[in-house]
Coordinates of N, CA and C in Angstrom, one line a residue:
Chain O
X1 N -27.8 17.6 52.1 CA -28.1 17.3 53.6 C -26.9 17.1 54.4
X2 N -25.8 16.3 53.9 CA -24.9 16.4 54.7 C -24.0 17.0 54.6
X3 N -23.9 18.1 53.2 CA -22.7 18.8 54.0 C -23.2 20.3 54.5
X4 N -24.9 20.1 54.9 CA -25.6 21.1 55.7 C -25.4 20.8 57.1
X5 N -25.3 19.4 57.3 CA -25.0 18.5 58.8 C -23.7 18.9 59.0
X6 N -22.5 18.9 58.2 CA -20.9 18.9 58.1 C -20.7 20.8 58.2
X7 N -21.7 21.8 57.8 CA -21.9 22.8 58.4 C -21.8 23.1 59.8
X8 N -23.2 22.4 60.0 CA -23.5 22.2 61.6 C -22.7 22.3 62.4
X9 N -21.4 21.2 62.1 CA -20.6 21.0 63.3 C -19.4 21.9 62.8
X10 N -19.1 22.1 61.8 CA -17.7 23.0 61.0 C -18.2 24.4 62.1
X11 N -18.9 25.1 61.5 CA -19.0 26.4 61.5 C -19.1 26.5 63.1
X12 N -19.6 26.2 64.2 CA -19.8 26.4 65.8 C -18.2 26.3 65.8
X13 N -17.7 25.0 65.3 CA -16.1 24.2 65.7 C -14.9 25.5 65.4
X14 N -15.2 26.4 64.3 CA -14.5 27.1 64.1 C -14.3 28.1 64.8
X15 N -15.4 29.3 65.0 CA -15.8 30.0 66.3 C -15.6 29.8 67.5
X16 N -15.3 28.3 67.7 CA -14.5 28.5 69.0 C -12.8 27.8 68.9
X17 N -12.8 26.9 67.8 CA -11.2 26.6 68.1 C -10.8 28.3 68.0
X18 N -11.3 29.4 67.2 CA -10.4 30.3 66.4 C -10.8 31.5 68.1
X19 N -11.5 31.5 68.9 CA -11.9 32.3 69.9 C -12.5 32.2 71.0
X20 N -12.7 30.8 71.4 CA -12.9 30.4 72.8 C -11.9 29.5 73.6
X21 N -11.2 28.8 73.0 CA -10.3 27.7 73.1 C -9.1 28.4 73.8
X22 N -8.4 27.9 74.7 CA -7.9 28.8 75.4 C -6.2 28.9 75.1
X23 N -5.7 29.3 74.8 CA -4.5 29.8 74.1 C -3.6 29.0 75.3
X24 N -2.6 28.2 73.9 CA -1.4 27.6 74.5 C -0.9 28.2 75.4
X25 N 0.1 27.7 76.7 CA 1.0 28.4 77.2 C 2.4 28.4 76.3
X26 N 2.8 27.4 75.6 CA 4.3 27.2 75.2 C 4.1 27.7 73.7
X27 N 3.1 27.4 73.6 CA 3.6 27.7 71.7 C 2.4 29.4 71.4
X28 N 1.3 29.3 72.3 CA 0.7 30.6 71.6 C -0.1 30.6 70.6
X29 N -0.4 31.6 70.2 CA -1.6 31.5 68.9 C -1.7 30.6 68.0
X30 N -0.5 30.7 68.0 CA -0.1 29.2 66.6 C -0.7 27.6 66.8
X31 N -0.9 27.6 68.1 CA -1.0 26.1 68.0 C -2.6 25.7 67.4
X32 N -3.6 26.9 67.5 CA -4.9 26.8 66.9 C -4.7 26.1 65.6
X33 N -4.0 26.4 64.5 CA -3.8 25.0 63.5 C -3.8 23.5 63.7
X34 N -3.3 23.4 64.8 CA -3.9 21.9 65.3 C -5.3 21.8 64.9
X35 N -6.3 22.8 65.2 CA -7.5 22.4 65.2 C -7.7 21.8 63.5
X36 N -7.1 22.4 62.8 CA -7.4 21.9 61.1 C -6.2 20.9 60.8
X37 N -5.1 20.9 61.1 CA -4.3 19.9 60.8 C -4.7 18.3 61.4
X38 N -5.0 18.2 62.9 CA -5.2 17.1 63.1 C -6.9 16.3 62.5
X39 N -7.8 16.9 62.1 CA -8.9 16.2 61.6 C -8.6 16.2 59.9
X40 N -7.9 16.8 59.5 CA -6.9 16.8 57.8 C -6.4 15.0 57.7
X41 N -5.5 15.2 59.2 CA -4.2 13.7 59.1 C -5.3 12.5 59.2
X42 N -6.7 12.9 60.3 CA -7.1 12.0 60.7 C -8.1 11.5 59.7
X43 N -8.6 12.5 58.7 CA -9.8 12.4 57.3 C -8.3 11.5 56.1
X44 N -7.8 11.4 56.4 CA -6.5 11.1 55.2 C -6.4 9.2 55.8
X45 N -6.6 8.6 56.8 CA -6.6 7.5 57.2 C -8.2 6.8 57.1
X46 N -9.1 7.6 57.7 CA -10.1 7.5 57.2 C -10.7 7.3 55.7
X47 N -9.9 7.9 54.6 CA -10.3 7.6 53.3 C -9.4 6.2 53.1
X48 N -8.2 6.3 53.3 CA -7.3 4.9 53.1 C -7.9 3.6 53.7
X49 N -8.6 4.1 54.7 CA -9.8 2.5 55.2 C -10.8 2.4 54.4
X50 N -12.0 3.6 54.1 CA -12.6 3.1 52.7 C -12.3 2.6 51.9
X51 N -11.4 3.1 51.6 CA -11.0 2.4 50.1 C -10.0 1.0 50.1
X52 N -9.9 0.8 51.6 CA -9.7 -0.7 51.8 C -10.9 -1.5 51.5
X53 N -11.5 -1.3 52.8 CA -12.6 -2.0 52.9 C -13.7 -2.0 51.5
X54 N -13.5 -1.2 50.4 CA -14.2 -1.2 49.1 C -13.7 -2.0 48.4
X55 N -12.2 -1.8 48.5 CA -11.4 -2.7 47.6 C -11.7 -4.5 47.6
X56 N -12.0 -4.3 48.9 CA -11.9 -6.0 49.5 C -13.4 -6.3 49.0
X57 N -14.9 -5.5 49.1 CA -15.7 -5.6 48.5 C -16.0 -5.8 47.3
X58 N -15.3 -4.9 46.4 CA -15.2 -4.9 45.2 C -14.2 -6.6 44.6
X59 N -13.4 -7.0 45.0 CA -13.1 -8.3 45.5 C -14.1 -9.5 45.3
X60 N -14.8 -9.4 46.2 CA -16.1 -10.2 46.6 C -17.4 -10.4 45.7
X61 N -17.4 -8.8 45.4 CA -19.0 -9.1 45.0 C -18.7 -8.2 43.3
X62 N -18.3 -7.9 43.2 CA -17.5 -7.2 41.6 C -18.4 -6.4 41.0
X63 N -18.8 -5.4 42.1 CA -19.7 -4.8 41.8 C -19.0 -3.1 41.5
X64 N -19.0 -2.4 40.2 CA -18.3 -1.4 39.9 C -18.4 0.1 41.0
X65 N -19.3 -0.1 41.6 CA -19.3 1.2 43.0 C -18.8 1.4 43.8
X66 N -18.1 -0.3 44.1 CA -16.8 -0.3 45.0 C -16.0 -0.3 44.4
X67 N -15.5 -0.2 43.0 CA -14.6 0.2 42.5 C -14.1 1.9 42.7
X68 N -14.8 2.1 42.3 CA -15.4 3.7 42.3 C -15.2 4.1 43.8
X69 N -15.6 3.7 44.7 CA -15.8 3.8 46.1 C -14.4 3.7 46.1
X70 N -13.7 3.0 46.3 CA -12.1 2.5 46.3 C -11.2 3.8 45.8
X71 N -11.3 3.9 44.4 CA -10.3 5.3 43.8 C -10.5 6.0 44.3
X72 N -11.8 6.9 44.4 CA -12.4 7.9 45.1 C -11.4 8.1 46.3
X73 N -12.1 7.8 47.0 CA -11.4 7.7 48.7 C -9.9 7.5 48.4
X74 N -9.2 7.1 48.0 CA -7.7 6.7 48.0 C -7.6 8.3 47.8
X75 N -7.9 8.9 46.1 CA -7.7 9.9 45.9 C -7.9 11.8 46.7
X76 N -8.8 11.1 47.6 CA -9.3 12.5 48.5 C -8.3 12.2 49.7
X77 N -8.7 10.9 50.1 CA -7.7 10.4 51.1 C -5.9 11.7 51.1
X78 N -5.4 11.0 49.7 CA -4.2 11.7 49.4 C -4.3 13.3 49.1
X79 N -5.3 14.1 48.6 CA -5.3 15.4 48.5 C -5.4 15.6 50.4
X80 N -6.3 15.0 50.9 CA -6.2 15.5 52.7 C -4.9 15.2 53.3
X81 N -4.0 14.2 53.0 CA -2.7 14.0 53.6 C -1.8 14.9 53.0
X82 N -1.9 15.4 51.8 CA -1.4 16.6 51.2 C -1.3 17.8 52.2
X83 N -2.8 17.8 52.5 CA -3.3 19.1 53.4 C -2.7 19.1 54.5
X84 N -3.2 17.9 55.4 CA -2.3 18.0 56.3 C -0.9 18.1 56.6
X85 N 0.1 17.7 55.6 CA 1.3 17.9 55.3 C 1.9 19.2 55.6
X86 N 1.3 19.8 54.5 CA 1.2 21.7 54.5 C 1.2 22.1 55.8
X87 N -0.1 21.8 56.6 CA -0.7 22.6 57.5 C 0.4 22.7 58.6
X88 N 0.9 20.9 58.6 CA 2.1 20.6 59.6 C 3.0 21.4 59.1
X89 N 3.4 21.3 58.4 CA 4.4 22.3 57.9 C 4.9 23.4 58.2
X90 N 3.5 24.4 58.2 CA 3.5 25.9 58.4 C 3.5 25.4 60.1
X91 N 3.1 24.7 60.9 CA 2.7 24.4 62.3 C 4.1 24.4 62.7
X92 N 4.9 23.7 62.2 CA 6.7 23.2 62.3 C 7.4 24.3 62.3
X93 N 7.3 25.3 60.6 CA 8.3 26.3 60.9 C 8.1 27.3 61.7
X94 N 6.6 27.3 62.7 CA 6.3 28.6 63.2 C 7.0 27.8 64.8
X95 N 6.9 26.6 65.0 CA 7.6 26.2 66.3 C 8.4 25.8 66.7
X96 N 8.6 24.8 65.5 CA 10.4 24.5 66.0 C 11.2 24.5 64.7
X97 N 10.9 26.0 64.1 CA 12.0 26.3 63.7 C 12.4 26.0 62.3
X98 N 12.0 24.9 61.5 CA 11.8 24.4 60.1 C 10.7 23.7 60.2
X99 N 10.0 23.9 58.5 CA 9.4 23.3 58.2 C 9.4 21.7 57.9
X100 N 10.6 20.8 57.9 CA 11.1 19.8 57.8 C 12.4 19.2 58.9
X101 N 11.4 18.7 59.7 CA 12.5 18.1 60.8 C 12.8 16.6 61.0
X102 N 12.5 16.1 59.8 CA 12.5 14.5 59.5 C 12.0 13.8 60.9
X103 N 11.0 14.7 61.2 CA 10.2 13.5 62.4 C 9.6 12.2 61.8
X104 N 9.3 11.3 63.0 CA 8.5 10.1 62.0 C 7.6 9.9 61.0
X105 N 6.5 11.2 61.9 CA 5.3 11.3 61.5 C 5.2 12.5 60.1
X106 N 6.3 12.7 60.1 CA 6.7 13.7 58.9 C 6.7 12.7 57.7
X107 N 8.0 11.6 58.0 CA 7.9 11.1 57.1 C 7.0 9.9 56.6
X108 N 7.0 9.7 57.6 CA 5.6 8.5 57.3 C 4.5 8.7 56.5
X109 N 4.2 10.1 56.6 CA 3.4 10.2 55.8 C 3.6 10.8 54.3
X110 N 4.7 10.9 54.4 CA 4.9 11.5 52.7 C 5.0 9.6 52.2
X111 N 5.5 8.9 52.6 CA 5.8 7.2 52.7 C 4.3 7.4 52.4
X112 N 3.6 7.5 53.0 CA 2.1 6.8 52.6 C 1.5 7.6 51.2
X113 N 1.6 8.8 51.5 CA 1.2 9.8 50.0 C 1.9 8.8 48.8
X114 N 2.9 8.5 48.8 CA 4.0 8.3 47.7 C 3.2 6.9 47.8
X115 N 2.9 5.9 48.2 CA 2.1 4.5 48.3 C 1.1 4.8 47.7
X116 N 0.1 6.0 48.0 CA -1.3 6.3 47.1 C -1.0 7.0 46.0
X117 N 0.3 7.3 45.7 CA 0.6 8.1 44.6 C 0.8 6.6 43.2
X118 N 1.4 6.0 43.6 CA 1.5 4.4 42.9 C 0.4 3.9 43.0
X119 N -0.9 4.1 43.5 CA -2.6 3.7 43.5 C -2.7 4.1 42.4
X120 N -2.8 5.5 42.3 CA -3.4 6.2 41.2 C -2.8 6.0 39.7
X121 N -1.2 6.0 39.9 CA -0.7 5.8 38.6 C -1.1 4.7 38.2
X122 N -0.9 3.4 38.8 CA -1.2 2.0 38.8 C -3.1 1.9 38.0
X123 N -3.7 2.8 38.6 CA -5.3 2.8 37.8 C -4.9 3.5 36.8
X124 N -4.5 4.3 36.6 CA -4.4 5.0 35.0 C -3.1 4.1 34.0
X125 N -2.7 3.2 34.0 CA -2.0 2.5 33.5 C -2.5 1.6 33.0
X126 N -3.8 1.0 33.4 CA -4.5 0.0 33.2 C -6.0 0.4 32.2
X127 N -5.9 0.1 30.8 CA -7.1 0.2 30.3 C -8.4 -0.6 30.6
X128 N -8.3 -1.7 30.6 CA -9.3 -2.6 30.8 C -10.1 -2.3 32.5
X129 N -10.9 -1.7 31.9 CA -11.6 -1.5 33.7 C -11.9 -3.0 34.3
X130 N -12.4 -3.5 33.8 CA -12.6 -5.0 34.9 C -10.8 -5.3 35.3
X131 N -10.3 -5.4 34.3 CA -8.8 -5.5 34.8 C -7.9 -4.5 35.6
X132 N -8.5 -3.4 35.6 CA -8.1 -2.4 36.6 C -8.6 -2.6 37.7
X133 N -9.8 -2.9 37.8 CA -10.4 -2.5 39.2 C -9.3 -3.8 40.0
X134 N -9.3 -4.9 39.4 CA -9.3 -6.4 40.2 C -7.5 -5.5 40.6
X135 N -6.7 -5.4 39.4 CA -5.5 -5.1 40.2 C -5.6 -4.1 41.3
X136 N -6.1 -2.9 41.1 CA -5.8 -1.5 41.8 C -6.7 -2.2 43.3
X137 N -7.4 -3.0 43.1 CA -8.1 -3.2 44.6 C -6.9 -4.2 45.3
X138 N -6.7 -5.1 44.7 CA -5.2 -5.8 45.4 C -4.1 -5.3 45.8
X139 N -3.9 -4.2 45.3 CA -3.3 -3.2 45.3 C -3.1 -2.1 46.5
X140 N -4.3 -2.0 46.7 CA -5.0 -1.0 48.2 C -5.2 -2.2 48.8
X141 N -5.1 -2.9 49.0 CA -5.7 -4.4 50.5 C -4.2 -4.4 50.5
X142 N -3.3 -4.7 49.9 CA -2.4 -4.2 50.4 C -1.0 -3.5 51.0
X143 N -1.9 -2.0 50.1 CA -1.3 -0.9 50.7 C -1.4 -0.3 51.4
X144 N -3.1 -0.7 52.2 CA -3.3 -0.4 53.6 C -2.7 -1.3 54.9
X145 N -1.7 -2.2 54.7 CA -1.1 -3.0 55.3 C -0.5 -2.0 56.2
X146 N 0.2 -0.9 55.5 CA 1.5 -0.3 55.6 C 0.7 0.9 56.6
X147 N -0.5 1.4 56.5 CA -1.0 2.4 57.1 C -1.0 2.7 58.6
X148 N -1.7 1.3 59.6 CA -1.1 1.0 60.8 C 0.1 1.2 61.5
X149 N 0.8 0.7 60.7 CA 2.2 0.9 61.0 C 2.8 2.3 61.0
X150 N 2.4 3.0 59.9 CA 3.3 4.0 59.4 C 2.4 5.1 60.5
X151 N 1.7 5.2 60.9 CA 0.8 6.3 61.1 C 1.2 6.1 62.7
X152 N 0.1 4.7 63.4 CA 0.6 4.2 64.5 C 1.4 3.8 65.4
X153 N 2.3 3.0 65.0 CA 2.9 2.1 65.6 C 4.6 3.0 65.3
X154 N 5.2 3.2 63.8 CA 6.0 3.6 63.7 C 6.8 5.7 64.5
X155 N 5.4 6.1 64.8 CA 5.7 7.9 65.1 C 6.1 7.2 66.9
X156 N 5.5 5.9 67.1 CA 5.4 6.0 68.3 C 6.5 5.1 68.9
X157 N 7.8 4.2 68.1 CA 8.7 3.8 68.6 C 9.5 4.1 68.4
X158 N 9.5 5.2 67.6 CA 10.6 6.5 67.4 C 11.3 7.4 68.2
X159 N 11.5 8.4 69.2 CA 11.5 9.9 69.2 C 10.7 10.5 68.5
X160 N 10.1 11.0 69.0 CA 9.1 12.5 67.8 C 8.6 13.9 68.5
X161 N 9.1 15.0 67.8 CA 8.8 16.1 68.1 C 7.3 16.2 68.4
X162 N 6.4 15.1 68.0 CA 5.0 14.9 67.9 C 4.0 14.9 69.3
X163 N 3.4 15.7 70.1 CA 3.2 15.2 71.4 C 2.1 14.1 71.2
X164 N 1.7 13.1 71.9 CA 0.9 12.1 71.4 C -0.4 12.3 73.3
X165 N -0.5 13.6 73.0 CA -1.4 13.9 73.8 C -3.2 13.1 73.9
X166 N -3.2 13.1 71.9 CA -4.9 13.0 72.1 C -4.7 11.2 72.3
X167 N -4.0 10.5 72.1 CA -3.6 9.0 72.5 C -3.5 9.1 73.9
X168 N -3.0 9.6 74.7 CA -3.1 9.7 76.1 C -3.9 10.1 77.1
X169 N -4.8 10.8 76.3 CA -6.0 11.3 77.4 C -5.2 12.5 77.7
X170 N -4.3 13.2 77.9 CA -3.8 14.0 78.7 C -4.2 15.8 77.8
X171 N -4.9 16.0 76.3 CA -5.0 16.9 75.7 C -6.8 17.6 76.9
X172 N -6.2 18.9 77.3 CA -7.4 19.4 78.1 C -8.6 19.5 77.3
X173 N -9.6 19.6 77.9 CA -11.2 18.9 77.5 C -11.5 19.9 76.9
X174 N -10.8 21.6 77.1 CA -11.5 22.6 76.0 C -11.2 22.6 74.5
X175 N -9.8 22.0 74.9 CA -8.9 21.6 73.2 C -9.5 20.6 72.5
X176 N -9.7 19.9 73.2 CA -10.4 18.3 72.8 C -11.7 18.1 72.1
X177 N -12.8 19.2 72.6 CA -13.7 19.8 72.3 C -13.7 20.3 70.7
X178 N -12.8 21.1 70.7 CA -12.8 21.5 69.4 C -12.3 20.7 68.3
X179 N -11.2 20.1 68.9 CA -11.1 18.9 67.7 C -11.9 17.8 67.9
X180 N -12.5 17.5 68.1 CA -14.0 16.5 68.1 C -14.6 17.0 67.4
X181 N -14.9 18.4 67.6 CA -15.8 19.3 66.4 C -15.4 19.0 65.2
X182 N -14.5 19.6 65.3 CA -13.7 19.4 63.9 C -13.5 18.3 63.0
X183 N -13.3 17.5 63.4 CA -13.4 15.5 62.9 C -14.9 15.5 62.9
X184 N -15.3 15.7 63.5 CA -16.7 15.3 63.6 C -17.3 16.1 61.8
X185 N -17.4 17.0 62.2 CA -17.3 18.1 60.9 C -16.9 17.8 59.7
X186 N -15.5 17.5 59.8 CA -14.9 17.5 58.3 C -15.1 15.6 57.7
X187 N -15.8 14.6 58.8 CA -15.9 13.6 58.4 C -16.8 13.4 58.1
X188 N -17.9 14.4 58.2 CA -18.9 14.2 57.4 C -19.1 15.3 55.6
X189 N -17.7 16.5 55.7 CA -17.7 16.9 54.5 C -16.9 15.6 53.7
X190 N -16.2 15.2 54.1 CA -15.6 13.7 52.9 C -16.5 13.2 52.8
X191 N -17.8 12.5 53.4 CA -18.7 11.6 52.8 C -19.2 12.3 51.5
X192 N -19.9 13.4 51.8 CA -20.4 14.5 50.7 C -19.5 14.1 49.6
X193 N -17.9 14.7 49.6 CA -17.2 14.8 48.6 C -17.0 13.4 48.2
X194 N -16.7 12.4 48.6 CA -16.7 11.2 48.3 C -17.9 10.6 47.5
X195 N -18.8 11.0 48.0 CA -20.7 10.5 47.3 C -21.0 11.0 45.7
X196 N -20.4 12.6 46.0 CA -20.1 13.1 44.5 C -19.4 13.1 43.9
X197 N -17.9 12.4 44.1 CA -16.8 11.7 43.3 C -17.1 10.6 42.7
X198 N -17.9 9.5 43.6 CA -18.1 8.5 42.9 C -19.0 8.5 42.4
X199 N -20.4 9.5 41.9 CA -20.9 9.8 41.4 C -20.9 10.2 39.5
X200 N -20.1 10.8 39.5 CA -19.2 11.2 39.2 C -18.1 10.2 38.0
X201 N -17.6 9.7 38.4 CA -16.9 8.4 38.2 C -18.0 7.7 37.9
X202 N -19.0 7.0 38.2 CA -20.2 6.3 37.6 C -20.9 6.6 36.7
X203 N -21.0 7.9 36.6 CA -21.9 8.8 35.4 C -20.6 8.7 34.1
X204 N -19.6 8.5 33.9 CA -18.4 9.0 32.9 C -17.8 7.5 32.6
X205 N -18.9 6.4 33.3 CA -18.1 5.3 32.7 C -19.4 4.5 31.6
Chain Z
X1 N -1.7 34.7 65.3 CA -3.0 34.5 64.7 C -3.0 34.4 63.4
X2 N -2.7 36.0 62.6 CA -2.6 35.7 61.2 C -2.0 34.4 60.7
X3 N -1.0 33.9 60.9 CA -0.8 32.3 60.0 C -2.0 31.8 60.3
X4 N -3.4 31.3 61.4 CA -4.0 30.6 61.7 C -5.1 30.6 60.7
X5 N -5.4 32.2 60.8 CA -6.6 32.7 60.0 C -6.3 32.2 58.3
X6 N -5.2 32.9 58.1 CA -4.5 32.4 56.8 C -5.0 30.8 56.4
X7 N -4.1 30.1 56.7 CA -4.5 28.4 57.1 C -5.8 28.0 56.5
X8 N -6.9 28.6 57.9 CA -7.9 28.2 58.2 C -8.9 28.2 56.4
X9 N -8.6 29.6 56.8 CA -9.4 30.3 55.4 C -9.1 30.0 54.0
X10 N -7.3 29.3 53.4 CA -7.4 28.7 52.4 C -7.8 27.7 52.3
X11 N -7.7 27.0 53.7 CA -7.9 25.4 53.6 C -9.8 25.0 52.9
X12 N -10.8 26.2 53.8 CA -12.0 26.3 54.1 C -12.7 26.5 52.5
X13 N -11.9 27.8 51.9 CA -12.0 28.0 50.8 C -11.7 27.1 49.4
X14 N -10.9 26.2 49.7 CA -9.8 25.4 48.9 C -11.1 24.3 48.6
X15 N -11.4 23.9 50.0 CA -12.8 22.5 50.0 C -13.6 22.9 49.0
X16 N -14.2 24.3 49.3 CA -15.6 25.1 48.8 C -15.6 25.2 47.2
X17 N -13.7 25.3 46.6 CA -14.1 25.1 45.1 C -14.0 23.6 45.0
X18 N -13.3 22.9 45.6 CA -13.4 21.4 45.5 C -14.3 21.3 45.1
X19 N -15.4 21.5 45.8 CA -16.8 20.7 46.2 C -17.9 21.4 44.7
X20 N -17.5 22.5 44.5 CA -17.9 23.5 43.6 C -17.6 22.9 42.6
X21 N -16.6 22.2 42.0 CA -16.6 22.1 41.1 C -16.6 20.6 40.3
X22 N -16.8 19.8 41.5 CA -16.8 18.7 41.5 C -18.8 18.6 41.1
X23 N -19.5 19.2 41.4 CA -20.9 19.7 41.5 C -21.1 19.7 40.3
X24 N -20.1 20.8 39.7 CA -20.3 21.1 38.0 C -20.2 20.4 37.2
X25 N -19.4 19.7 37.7 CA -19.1 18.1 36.3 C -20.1 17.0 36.9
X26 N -20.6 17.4 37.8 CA -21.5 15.9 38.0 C -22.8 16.2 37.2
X27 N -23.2 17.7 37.4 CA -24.5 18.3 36.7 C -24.1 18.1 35.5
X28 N -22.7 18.7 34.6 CA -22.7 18.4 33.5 C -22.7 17.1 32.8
X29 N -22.1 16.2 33.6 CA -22.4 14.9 33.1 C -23.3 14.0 33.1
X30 N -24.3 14.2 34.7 CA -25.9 14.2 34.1 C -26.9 14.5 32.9
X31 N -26.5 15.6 32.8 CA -27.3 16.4 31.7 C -26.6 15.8 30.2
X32 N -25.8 15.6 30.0 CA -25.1 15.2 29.0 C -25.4 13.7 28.5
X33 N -25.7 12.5 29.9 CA -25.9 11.7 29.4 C -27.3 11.2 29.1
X34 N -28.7 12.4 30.2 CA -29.8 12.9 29.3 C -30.0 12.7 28.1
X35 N -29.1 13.7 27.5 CA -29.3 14.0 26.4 C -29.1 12.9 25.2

């Protein structure tokens, strides 16, 4: 059902970021990757809050689903900051020129991949699952410390090749449109992928 | 365009085995612990 719903909004969102959306003046065709790069960066912060807020559950009530809930999400979290990485990438060398321009937001985010990269090894280090879950959740409470900062606060007391258009209101309402779609869209395919990860994960323990 | 479509289409396709295959080990691990 929902990634029939996550259809819904994907498939319309594509059809027009890819053919109604009205073509950059400064950058040109290329900038249509925005439309899958920015709901990528934005689905990659969105898992790193789940799996906060699970961690801190799992904390609380020691119940194994938020454990599960917790890895899950860290792990998808980090395959979509992957993605988005890339996408930025190919977005960078087609605009200005290299694919690595040590912007903030360039690096900040390999900073945060490399933080969920020490998540995951940190759970697989640890045999005792009750003893995994308690560390790896302390672990993510706080590693998401660092997320605000690095994502937020840090691209934006920098310099950054980054325009920080959709923070300003100033991104026009046909562009806007499509990336609403898009987020809208792809945040409901992570629930799906998320529901059957930890699924998954619960069936194999 | 081509880089876009490019992009678009691995990215779209990349999810679809994700999701595909994540499907398969859930079915097989259902059925497995059935059994």
């Amino acid at each position: 059902m929902i990634l029939v719903l996550s259809g819904v909004f994907i498939i319309p969102s594509i059809y027009y970021c890819l053919l109604i959306a009205p073509v950059e003046s400064k950058i040109g065709e290329f900038y249509r990757i925005i439309y899958f790069h920015i709901p990528a960066a934005w689905l990659c912060v969105v898992a790193f809050l789940v799996s906060f807020v699970a961690s801190i559950l799992f904390l609380s009530k020691s119940k194994q689903i938020y454990d599960a809930i917790a890895a899950k999400s860290a792990e998808i979290g980090l395959l979509f900051a992957l993605l988005a990485t890339i996408m930025g990438s190919i977005f960078a060398s087609l605009t200005w020129g290299s694919p690595w321009n040590w912007d903030p937001r360039e690096v900040s985010i390999v900073v945060l991949m490399m933080i969920y990269v020490a998540y995951i090894v940190l759970r697989s280090s640890i045999q005792n699952s009750d003893r995994r879950g308690k560390v790896s959740a302390g672990y993510s409470i706080i590693a998401f410390m660092a997320v605000p900062f690095l994502v937020f606060i840090m691209p934006r007391i920098t310099p950054s090749l980054h325009p920080e258009n959709i923070g300003s209101g100033t991104l026009p309402l046909t562009m806007l449109l499509g990336v609403l779609g898009m987020v809208v869209g792809f945040t409901l395919l992570f629930i799906q992928i998320l529901k059957t990860a930890v699924k998954i994960d619960l069936e194999g323990r | 365009m081509i880089p876009v479509l490019v992009v678009s289409s691995v990215l779209f396709l990349g999810i679809a085995i994700y999701l595909f295959i994540l499907d398969f080990r859930l079915k097989r691990l259902e059925r497995k612990n059935y059994e």
